[in-house]
Short mmCIF file of C-alpha atoms in Angstrom, two decimals:
data_model
loop_
_atom_site.label_atom_id
_atom_site.label_comp_id
_atom_site.label_asym_id
_atom_site.label_seq_id
_atom_site.Cartn_x
_atom_site.Cartn_y
_atom_site.Cartn_z
CA MET A 18 277.24 52.43 151.54
CA THR A 19 274.19 50.85 153.23
CA ASP A 20 272.34 47.75 152.14
CA ASP A 21 269.25 48.31 149.99
CA ALA A 22 266.32 47.17 152.14
CA GLY A 23 263.85 47.58 149.29
CA TYR A 24 262.19 50.80 150.39
CA GLY A 25 262.14 53.87 148.20
CA TRP A 26 262.73 54.18 144.46
CA ARG A 27 266.51 54.64 144.09
CA GLY A 28 266.21 58.18 142.83
CA ASP A 29 269.94 58.53 143.47
CA LEU A 30 270.55 56.28 140.45
CA ILE A 31 268.51 58.43 138.06
CA ASP A 32 270.32 60.65 135.58
CA LEU A 33 267.87 63.51 136.05
CA PRO A 34 269.22 65.81 133.28
CA ALA A 35 269.00 62.93 130.76
CA TYR A 36 265.43 62.15 131.82
CA LEU A 37 264.34 65.79 131.60
CA LYS A 38 265.88 66.02 128.12
CA ARG A 39 264.07 62.84 127.07
CA ILE A 40 260.67 64.28 127.99
CA GLY A 41 261.44 67.83 126.84
CA PHE A 42 261.18 69.46 130.27
CA ASP A 43 263.04 72.77 130.53
CA GLY A 44 264.18 74.35 133.77
CA GLU A 45 265.00 73.19 137.27
CA PRO A 46 262.21 70.98 138.65
CA GLU A 47 260.96 71.79 142.14
CA PRO A 48 258.75 69.55 144.32
CA THR A 49 255.56 71.51 143.64
CA THR A 50 252.17 70.55 142.25
CA ALA A 51 252.77 72.68 139.16
CA THR A 52 256.02 70.84 138.45
CA LEU A 53 254.37 67.46 139.02
CA ARG A 54 251.62 68.25 136.54
CA ALA A 55 254.14 69.40 133.95
CA LEU A 56 256.36 66.34 134.43
CA HIS A 57 253.40 63.96 134.20
CA ARG A 58 252.17 65.56 130.97
CA ALA A 59 255.67 65.55 129.46
CA HIS A 60 256.29 61.91 130.44
CA VAL A 61 253.06 60.43 129.06
CA THR A 62 253.39 62.32 125.76
CA SER A 63 257.09 61.48 125.26
CA ILE A 64 257.73 57.89 126.36
CA PRO A 65 255.44 55.30 124.73
CA PHE A 66 253.87 52.17 126.16
CA GLU A 67 255.11 48.90 124.64
CA ASN A 68 255.64 45.21 125.37
CA LEU A 69 258.19 44.42 122.66
CA GLU A 70 260.86 42.86 124.89
CA ILE A 71 258.40 40.07 125.65
CA ILE A 72 257.64 39.45 121.97
CA LEU A 73 261.39 39.54 121.18
CA GLY A 74 261.93 36.77 123.73
CA ARG A 75 263.75 38.81 126.36
CA PRO A 76 262.86 39.42 130.02
CA VAL A 77 261.53 42.80 131.13
CA ARG A 78 264.21 44.14 133.47
CA LEU A 79 263.20 46.42 136.31
CA GLY A 80 265.49 48.52 138.51
CA ALA A 81 266.39 52.17 138.03
CA GLU A 82 269.50 51.55 135.93
CA ALA A 83 267.89 49.03 133.56
CA ILE A 84 264.74 51.11 133.08
CA GLN A 85 266.72 54.28 132.47
CA ALA A 86 268.91 52.52 129.90
CA LYS A 87 265.81 51.47 127.97
CA LEU A 88 263.25 54.26 128.39
CA VAL A 89 265.59 57.25 128.70
CA ASP A 90 268.78 56.45 126.82
CA ARG A 91 267.09 54.75 123.86
CA ALA A 92 264.08 55.45 121.65
CA ARG A 93 262.01 52.81 123.41
CA GLY A 94 259.15 52.59 125.86
CA GLY A 95 257.82 50.10 128.37
CA TYR A 96 254.77 48.97 130.26
CA CYS A 97 253.31 50.21 133.53
CA PHE A 98 255.85 48.76 135.97
CA GLU A 99 258.74 50.27 134.01
CA HIS A 100 257.07 53.66 133.63
CA ALA A 101 255.93 53.84 137.25
CA GLU A 102 259.31 52.83 138.67
CA LEU A 103 261.12 55.37 136.50
CA PHE A 104 258.69 58.17 137.38
CA ALA A 105 258.81 57.27 141.07
CA GLY A 106 262.62 57.47 141.05
CA VAL A 107 262.52 60.84 139.30
CA LEU A 108 259.97 62.26 141.74
CA GLU A 109 261.88 60.92 144.73
CA ARG A 110 265.06 62.51 143.37
CA ILE A 111 263.30 65.87 143.06
CA GLY A 112 261.90 65.66 146.59
CA PHE A 113 258.30 64.48 146.32
CA GLU A 114 256.79 61.95 148.72
CA VAL A 115 255.95 58.90 146.62
CA THR A 116 253.90 55.82 147.50
CA ALA A 117 253.31 53.08 144.95
CA LEU A 118 249.94 51.41 144.48
CA VAL A 119 248.73 48.50 142.35
CA GLY A 120 245.44 48.36 140.51
CA ARG A 121 243.22 45.82 138.79
CA VAL A 122 242.45 46.60 135.14
CA THR A 123 238.74 46.03 134.46
CA LEU A 124 237.90 47.95 131.25
CA GLY A 125 234.23 47.77 132.21
CA ALA A 126 234.19 44.11 133.30
CA GLU A 127 232.62 43.22 136.64
CA LYS A 128 234.73 40.18 137.55
CA VAL A 129 237.76 40.44 139.84
CA ALA A 130 240.96 40.98 137.86
CA SER A 131 244.58 40.36 138.84
CA PRO A 132 246.52 43.32 140.32
CA THR A 133 248.65 44.02 137.25
CA HIS A 134 248.73 47.82 137.01
CA ALA A 135 251.12 50.23 138.74
CA LEU A 136 250.11 53.68 140.00
CA LEU A 137 251.70 56.35 142.21
CA HIS A 138 250.24 58.37 145.10
CA VAL A 139 252.27 61.59 145.30
CA ARG A 140 252.42 64.54 147.70
CA GLU A 141 254.51 67.63 147.98
CA PRO A 142 257.06 67.33 150.80
CA GLY A 143 255.58 68.06 154.19
CA HIS A 144 251.97 67.47 153.10
CA PRO A 145 250.92 71.14 152.76
CA SER A 146 247.70 71.82 154.65
CA GLY A 147 244.61 71.67 152.47
CA GLU A 148 246.42 70.21 149.48
CA PRO A 149 245.06 66.86 148.21
CA ALA A 150 247.34 64.07 147.14
CA LEU A 151 247.73 63.43 143.43
CA LEU A 152 247.28 60.10 141.65
CA CYS A 153 249.89 59.67 138.91
CA ASP A 154 249.21 57.14 136.17
CA VAL A 155 252.04 57.45 133.65
CA GLY A 156 252.12 53.78 132.70
CA PHE A 157 248.70 52.95 131.28
CA GLY A 158 249.51 54.31 127.86
CA ALA A 159 246.21 56.16 127.41
CA GLY A 160 246.52 59.04 129.84
CA PRO A 161 245.59 60.94 131.85
CA LEU A 162 247.77 63.81 130.69
CA GLU A 163 248.07 65.11 134.26
CA PRO A 164 247.57 63.64 137.74
CA LEU A 165 244.11 63.43 139.29
CA GLU A 166 243.35 64.72 142.77
CA ILE A 167 242.62 62.04 145.34
CA PRO A 168 240.28 62.07 147.11
CA GLY A 169 238.26 63.74 144.41
CA THR A 170 235.22 62.83 142.38
CA ALA A 171 234.97 65.64 139.85
CA GLU A 172 234.98 64.87 136.16
CA VAL A 173 238.22 66.24 134.72
CA ASP A 174 238.63 67.42 131.14
CA GLN A 175 242.24 67.45 129.92
CA ASP A 176 242.41 68.88 126.41
CA GLY A 177 239.23 67.04 125.46
CA TRP A 178 240.09 63.75 127.19
CA GLY A 179 237.80 62.90 130.11
CA PHE A 180 238.79 61.20 133.38
CA ARG A 181 237.30 60.83 136.84
CA LEU A 182 237.84 59.01 140.11
CA ARG A 183 234.93 57.42 141.96
CA PRO A 184 234.71 55.74 145.36
CA GLY A 185 234.62 51.99 144.84
CA ARG A 186 234.28 48.86 146.93
CA THR A 187 235.12 49.39 150.61
CA VAL A 188 236.74 46.62 152.66
CA THR A 189 234.52 46.92 155.74
CA ALA A 190 236.08 43.98 157.62
CA TRP A 191 239.22 46.05 158.29
CA ASP A 192 239.46 48.58 161.08
CA PRO A 193 239.39 51.27 159.88
CA PRO A 194 237.59 50.28 156.66
CA THR A 195 239.69 50.66 153.51
CA GLN A 196 238.16 52.74 150.73
CA GLY A 197 238.49 51.42 147.21
CA TRP A 198 238.72 53.70 144.19
CA GLU A 199 237.77 53.46 140.53
CA MET A 200 239.44 55.24 137.61
CA HIS A 201 237.02 56.00 134.77
CA GLN A 202 237.81 57.24 131.28
CA ARG A 203 235.38 58.85 128.85
CA GLY A 204 235.06 57.19 125.47
CA ALA A 205 232.84 57.48 122.43
CA ASP A 206 230.07 55.53 124.22
CA GLY A 207 230.37 57.27 127.59
CA TRP A 208 232.27 56.53 130.78
CA VAL A 209 234.08 53.21 131.25
CA GLN A 210 235.63 51.95 134.47
CA ARG A 211 239.30 51.49 133.56
CA HIS A 212 240.80 50.08 136.74
CA VAL A 213 240.20 49.81 140.48
CA PHE A 214 242.63 50.13 143.37
CA THR A 215 243.03 50.69 147.10
CA LEU A 216 245.48 52.90 148.94
CA ASN A 217 247.70 50.04 150.11
CA GLU A 218 251.43 50.66 149.73
CA ALA A 219 253.38 48.58 147.21
CA PHE A 220 257.15 48.23 146.93
CA ARG A 221 259.73 47.51 144.26
CA VAL A 222 259.64 43.81 145.07
CA ASP A 223 255.89 43.79 144.39
CA PHE A 224 256.52 45.34 140.99
CA ARG A 225 259.00 42.57 140.19
CA VAL A 226 256.64 39.77 141.18
CA LEU A 227 253.70 41.21 139.27
CA SER A 228 255.84 42.13 136.26
CA HIS A 229 257.10 38.54 136.06
CA TYR A 230 253.50 37.32 135.79
CA VAL A 231 252.55 39.94 133.22
CA SER A 232 255.60 39.21 131.07
CA THR A 233 255.55 35.40 131.21
CA SER A 234 252.06 34.04 131.84
CA PRO A 235 250.11 32.69 128.85
CA ARG A 236 247.08 34.30 130.52
CA SER A 237 248.66 37.74 130.25
CA PRO A 238 247.45 39.91 127.34
CA PHE A 239 251.04 41.02 126.73
CA THR A 240 252.62 37.65 125.92
CA THR A 241 250.69 36.90 122.74
CA ARG A 242 251.24 39.82 120.34
CA PRO A 243 253.02 43.17 120.06
CA PHE A 244 251.18 46.01 121.74
CA ALA A 245 252.11 49.69 121.76
CA GLN A 246 250.38 52.94 122.68
CA ARG A 247 251.32 56.58 122.27
CA PHE A 248 249.21 59.25 123.92
CA SER A 249 249.17 62.94 123.06
CA VAL A 250 246.97 65.99 123.33
CA ASP A 251 245.18 65.21 120.06
CA SER A 252 245.38 61.43 119.63
CA LEU A 253 245.78 57.98 121.14
CA ARG A 254 247.65 55.63 118.82
CA VAL A 255 247.37 51.91 119.51
CA LEU A 256 249.11 49.04 117.76
CA ASP A 257 247.46 45.76 118.71
CA GLY A 258 249.11 42.93 116.82
CA THR A 259 248.87 44.10 113.22
CA THR A 260 246.00 46.58 113.74
CA LEU A 261 246.70 50.30 114.10
CA THR A 262 244.00 52.47 115.65
CA VAL A 263 244.05 56.24 116.09
CA THR A 264 241.43 57.72 118.46
CA ARG A 265 240.71 61.42 118.88
CA PRO A 266 239.48 63.14 122.08
CA ASP A 267 235.95 63.41 120.65
CA GLY A 268 235.82 59.64 120.11
CA ARG A 269 236.42 59.58 116.35
CA THR A 270 238.47 56.51 115.41
CA GLU A 271 240.52 55.51 112.38
CA ARG A 272 241.55 51.87 111.92
CA ARG A 273 244.13 50.24 109.69
CA GLU A 274 243.85 46.47 109.94
CA GLU A 275 246.05 43.64 108.73
CA LEU A 276 249.29 45.57 108.49
CA ALA A 277 251.94 43.40 106.88
CA PRO A 278 254.30 42.12 109.61
CA ALA A 279 257.26 43.42 107.60
CA ARG A 280 255.90 46.94 108.04
CA LEU A 281 255.73 46.83 111.83
CA PRO A 282 259.25 48.19 112.58
CA ASP A 283 258.60 51.20 110.33
CA VAL A 284 255.14 51.78 111.82
CA LEU A 285 256.55 51.63 115.34
CA ALA A 286 259.18 54.22 114.45
CA ALA A 287 256.88 56.58 112.55
CA GLU A 288 253.75 56.38 114.71
CA PHE A 289 255.14 55.62 118.18
CA GLY A 290 258.73 56.87 118.22
CA ILE A 291 259.93 53.33 119.01
CA VAL A 292 263.15 52.49 117.19
CA LEU A 293 264.28 48.85 117.21
CA GLU A 294 268.02 48.33 116.94
CA GLY A 295 270.33 45.68 115.51
CA ASP A 296 268.57 42.45 114.61
CA ASP A 297 265.40 43.32 116.52
CA PRO A 298 263.35 44.41 113.47
CA ARG A 299 263.87 41.00 111.86
CA ARG A 300 263.17 39.22 115.14
CA LEU A 301 259.91 41.11 115.61
CA VAL A 302 258.72 40.36 112.08
CA ALA A 303 259.61 36.69 112.49
CA ALA A 304 257.75 36.49 115.79
CA VAL A 305 254.60 38.01 114.30
CA ASP A 306 254.43 36.15 110.98
CA GLY A 307 255.70 32.87 112.40
CA SER A 308 258.38 32.48 109.76
CA ASN A 309 261.00 31.73 112.39
CA LEU A 310 259.83 30.82 115.86
CA ASP A 311 263.42 30.71 117.13
CA VAL A 312 263.65 34.51 117.49
#
């Protein structure tokens, strides 16, 4: 056994049959573009986005074994670093060439944001001639359903949901200059820049450092209230605190505000497929309504 130098995604630790069962993928996966598209679609529509460990007062644990125990073996989800590390390990196990990236979530804002989002740059083995790389974004919680070609600037319609990549800010002081990229998503009011990134390689240790900030900083949007998302072909469900929103591909939105905190465990199970175990339902309710801060 050799020491782990921190490269790669420990695909050898992934229980691939259990993962494929979790996302409902049938057959023997091969390292092809068709397989990658099918895996991406199955992952984002099966494993939800959620930050509940933080609200329950527990650390978010990364590493293939910890992520698999939570996202695969249980009816739970996670946020981008968990999703991206799991998907990277799966793809590595199958035989894809995987490079991690980090992005800055902007949601239309013009100011510089912290690099708190995880993405994957994926190729078939051997870099087939003429085949573009694919940008996988399984951890945002709101799609895309399938990877986007990079480089590529075409607007992509995926079952009514719209996405596109655009060239962004270029770092001209470097030799050669480094091209930045922007991910845009189509909403009811048109296109919105969702996040920006460059093609600079990130590693597992980077995920751990950035995840620690996201899960502990009072400036992080995920340390103040429960947040969950579930994406599918026909809807995006979002729980933000005690507000439930359902958005359709055409932009139509339904909102249910001021859900009673006591209802949250049932809403998470019914709407998001997130099942809290043991004392966690009580702990979540207590954390949200403030009835017991020692959760």
